[in-house]
Tab-separated table of C-alpha atoms in Angstrom:
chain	number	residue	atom	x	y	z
A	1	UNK	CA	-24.506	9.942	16.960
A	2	UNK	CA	-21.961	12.665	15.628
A	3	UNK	CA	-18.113	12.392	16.071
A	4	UNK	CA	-15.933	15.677	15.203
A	5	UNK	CA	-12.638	15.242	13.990
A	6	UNK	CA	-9.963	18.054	13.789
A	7	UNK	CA	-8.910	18.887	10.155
A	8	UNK	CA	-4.762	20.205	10.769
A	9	UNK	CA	-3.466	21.644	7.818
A	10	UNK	CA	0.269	22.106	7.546
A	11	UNK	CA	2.837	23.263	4.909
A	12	UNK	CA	6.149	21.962	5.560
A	13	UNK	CA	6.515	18.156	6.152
A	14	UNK	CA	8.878	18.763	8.741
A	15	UNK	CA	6.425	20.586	10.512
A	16	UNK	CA	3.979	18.116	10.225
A	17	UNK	CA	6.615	14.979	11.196
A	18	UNK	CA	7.289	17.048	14.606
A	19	UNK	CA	3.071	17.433	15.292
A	20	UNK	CA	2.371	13.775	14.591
A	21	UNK	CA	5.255	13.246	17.514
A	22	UNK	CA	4.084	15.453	19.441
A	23	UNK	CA	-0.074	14.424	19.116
A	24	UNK	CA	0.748	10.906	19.551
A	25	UNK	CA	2.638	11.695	22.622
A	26	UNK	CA	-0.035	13.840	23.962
A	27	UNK	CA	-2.419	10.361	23.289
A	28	UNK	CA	-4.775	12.099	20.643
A	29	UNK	CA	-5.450	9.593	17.775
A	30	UNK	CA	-4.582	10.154	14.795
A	31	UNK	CA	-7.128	8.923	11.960
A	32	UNK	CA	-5.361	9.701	8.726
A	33	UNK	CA	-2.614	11.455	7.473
A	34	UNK	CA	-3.057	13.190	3.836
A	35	UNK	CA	0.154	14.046	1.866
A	36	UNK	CA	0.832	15.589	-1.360
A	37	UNK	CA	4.201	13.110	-1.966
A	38	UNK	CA	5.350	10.140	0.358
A	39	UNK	CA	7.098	11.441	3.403
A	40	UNK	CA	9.611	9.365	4.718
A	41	UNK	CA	9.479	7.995	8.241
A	42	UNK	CA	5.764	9.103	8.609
A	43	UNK	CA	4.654	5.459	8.905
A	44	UNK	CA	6.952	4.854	11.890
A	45	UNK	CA	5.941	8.379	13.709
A	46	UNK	CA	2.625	7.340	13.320
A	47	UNK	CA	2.995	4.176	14.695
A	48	UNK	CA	1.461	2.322	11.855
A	49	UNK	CA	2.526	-1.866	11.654
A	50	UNK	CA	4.933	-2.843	8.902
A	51	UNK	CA	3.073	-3.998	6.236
A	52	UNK	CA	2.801	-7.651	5.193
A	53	UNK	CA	2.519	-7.247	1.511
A	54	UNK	CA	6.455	-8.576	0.798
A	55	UNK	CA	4.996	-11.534	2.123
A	56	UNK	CA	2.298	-11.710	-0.437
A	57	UNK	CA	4.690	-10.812	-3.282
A	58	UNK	CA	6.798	-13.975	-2.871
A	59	UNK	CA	3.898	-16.470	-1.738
A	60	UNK	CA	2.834	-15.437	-5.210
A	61	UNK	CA	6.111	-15.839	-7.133
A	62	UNK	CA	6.012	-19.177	-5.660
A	63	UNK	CA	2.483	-19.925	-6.879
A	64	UNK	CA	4.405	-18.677	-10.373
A	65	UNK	CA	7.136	-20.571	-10.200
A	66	UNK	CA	4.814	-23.798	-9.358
A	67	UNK	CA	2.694	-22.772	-12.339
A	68	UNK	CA	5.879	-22.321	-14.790
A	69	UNK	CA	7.173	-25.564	-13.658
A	70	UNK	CA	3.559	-27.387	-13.886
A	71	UNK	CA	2.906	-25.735	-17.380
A	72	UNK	CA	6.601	-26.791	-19.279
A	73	UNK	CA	6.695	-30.259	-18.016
A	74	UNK	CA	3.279	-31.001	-18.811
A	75	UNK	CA	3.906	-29.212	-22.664
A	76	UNK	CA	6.941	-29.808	-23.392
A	77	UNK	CA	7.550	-33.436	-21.730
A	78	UNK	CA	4.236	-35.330	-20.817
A	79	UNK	CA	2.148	-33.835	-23.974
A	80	UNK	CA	3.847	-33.301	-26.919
A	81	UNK	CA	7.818	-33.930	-26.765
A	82	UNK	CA	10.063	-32.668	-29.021
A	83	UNK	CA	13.889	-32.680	-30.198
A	84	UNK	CA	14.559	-29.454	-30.330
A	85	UNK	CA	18.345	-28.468	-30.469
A	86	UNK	CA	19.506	-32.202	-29.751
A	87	UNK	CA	18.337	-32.309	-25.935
A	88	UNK	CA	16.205	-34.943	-24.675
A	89	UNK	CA	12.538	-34.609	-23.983
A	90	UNK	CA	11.805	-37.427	-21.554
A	91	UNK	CA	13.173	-35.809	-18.216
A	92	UNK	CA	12.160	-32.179	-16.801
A	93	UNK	CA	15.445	-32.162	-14.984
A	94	UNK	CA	17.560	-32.891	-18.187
A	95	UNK	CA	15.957	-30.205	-19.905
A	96	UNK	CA	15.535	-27.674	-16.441
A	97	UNK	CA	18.189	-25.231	-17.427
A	98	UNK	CA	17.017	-24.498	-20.542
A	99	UNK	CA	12.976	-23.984	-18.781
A	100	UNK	CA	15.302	-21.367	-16.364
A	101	UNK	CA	14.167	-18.047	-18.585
A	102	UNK	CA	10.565	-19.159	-18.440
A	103	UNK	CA	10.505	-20.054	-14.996
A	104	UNK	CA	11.924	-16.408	-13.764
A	105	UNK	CA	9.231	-14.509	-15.950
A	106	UNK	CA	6.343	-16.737	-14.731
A	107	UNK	CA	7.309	-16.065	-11.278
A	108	UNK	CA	7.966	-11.904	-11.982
A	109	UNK	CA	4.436	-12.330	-14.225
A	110	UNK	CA	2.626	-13.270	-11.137
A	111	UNK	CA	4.430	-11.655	-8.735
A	112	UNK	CA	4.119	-8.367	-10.153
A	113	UNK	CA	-0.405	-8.996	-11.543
A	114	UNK	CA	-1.130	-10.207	-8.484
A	115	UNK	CA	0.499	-7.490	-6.061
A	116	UNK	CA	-1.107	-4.738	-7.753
A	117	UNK	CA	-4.368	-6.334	-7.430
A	118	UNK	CA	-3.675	-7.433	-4.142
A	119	UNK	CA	-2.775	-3.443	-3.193
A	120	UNK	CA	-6.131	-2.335	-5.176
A	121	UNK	CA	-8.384	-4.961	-2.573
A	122	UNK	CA	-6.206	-3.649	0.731
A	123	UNK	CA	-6.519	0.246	-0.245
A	124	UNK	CA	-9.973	-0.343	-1.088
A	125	UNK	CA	-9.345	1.101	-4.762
A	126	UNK	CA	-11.150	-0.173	-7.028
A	127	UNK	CA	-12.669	1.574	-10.619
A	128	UNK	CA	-15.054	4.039	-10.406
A	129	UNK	CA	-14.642	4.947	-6.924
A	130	UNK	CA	-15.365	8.405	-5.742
A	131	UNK	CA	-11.836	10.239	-4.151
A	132	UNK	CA	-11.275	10.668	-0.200
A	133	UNK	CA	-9.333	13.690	0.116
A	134	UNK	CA	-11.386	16.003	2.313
A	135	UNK	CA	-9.261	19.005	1.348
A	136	UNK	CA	-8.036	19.467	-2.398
A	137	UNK	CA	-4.875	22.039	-0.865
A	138	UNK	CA	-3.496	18.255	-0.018
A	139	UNK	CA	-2.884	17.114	-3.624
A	140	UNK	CA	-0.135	20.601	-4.184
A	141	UNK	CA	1.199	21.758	-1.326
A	142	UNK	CA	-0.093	21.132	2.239
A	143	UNK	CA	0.120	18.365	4.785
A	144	UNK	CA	-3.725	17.139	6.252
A	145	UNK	CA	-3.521	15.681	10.009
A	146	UNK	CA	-6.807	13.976	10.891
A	147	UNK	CA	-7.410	13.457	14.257
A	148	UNK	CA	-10.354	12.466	16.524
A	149	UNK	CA	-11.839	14.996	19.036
A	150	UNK	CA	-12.237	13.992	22.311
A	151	UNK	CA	-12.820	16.395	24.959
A	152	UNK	CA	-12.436	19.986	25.332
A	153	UNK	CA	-12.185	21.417	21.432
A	154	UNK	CA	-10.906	24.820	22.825
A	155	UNK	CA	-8.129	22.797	24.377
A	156	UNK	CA	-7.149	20.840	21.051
A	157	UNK	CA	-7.754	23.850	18.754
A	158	UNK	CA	-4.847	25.842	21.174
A	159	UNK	CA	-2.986	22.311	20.775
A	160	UNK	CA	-2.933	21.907	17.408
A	161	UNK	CA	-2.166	25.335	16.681
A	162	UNK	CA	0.995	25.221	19.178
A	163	UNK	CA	2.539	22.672	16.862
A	164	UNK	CA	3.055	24.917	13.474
A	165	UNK	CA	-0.864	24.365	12.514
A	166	UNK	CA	-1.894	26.848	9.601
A	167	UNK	CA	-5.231	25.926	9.846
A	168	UNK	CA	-7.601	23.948	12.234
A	169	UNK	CA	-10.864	22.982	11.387
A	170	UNK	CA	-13.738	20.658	13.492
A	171	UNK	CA	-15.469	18.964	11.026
A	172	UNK	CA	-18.840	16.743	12.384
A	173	UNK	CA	-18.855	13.330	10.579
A	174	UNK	CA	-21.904	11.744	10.774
């Protein structure tokens, strides 16, 4: 089985922020959009969830901080104390606010590693794998719309050229 999807080029990002309002209100979905640089509010016009991935970030500056913590009172108190500067090395809460520097770039360390790998697994990019963009005009200066055909295609090319389309293209997926 074959599905055709509409390829809507556009070259002005306002353009393109007024045809995603308008196709979503006229209940066509909307696949993917393609941009050469982030447009703001495109998300939200789309209709796309907020993403979860602040979430992650501080679940994982926890899981820093807990390893910071772990690490310095095991080394420094438990295994192998030492005097240094005159405090005393047989309490982790006497000698917390000097452990302060290490616990803040423990918890950025793992923050920061694991959120890019964490963005690499949810955008599915990982090395050595071959690009997506179905139209290379998308990487300069034009705006891609993908959107699923359903229905009359005379109807949705006179649709799609209505809202400021410069180009409209059925491509068959198979």
């Amino acid at each position: 089985m074959s599905t055709k999807v509409l390829h809507v080029l556009y070259n002005d990002d306002d353009v393109l922020m007024d045809a995603v309002k308008t196709t979503r209100a006229a209940h066509h979905h909307i696949e993917e959009v393609y941009t050469p640089f982030p447009v703001h509010g495109l998300d939200k016009a789309m209709g796309l969830k907020p993403t979860r991935l602040a979430i992650c970030a501080f679940i994982y500056g926890l899981c820093g901080l807990s390893f910071a913590t772990y690490m310095m009172n095991y080394i420094m108190i438990q295994d192998w104390p030492q005097d240094i500067g005159g405090k005393p090395s047989f309490s982790y809460i006497q000698n917390m606010p000097s452990f302060v520097p290490i616990m803040f770039e423990l918890t950025v360390f793992f923050a920061a590693h694991l959120m890019v790998i964490t963005f690499f697994l949810r955008s599915r990019l990982w090395p050595f794998k071959k690009a997506e963009n179905p139209d290379v005009r998308t990487t300069d200066d034009h705006f891609l719309m993908e959107v699923a055909l359903h229905g009359s295609e005379e109807e949705a090319l006179e649709f799609f050229r209505n809202t400021g389309a410069v180009e409209v293209k059925v491509i068959d997926k198979h």
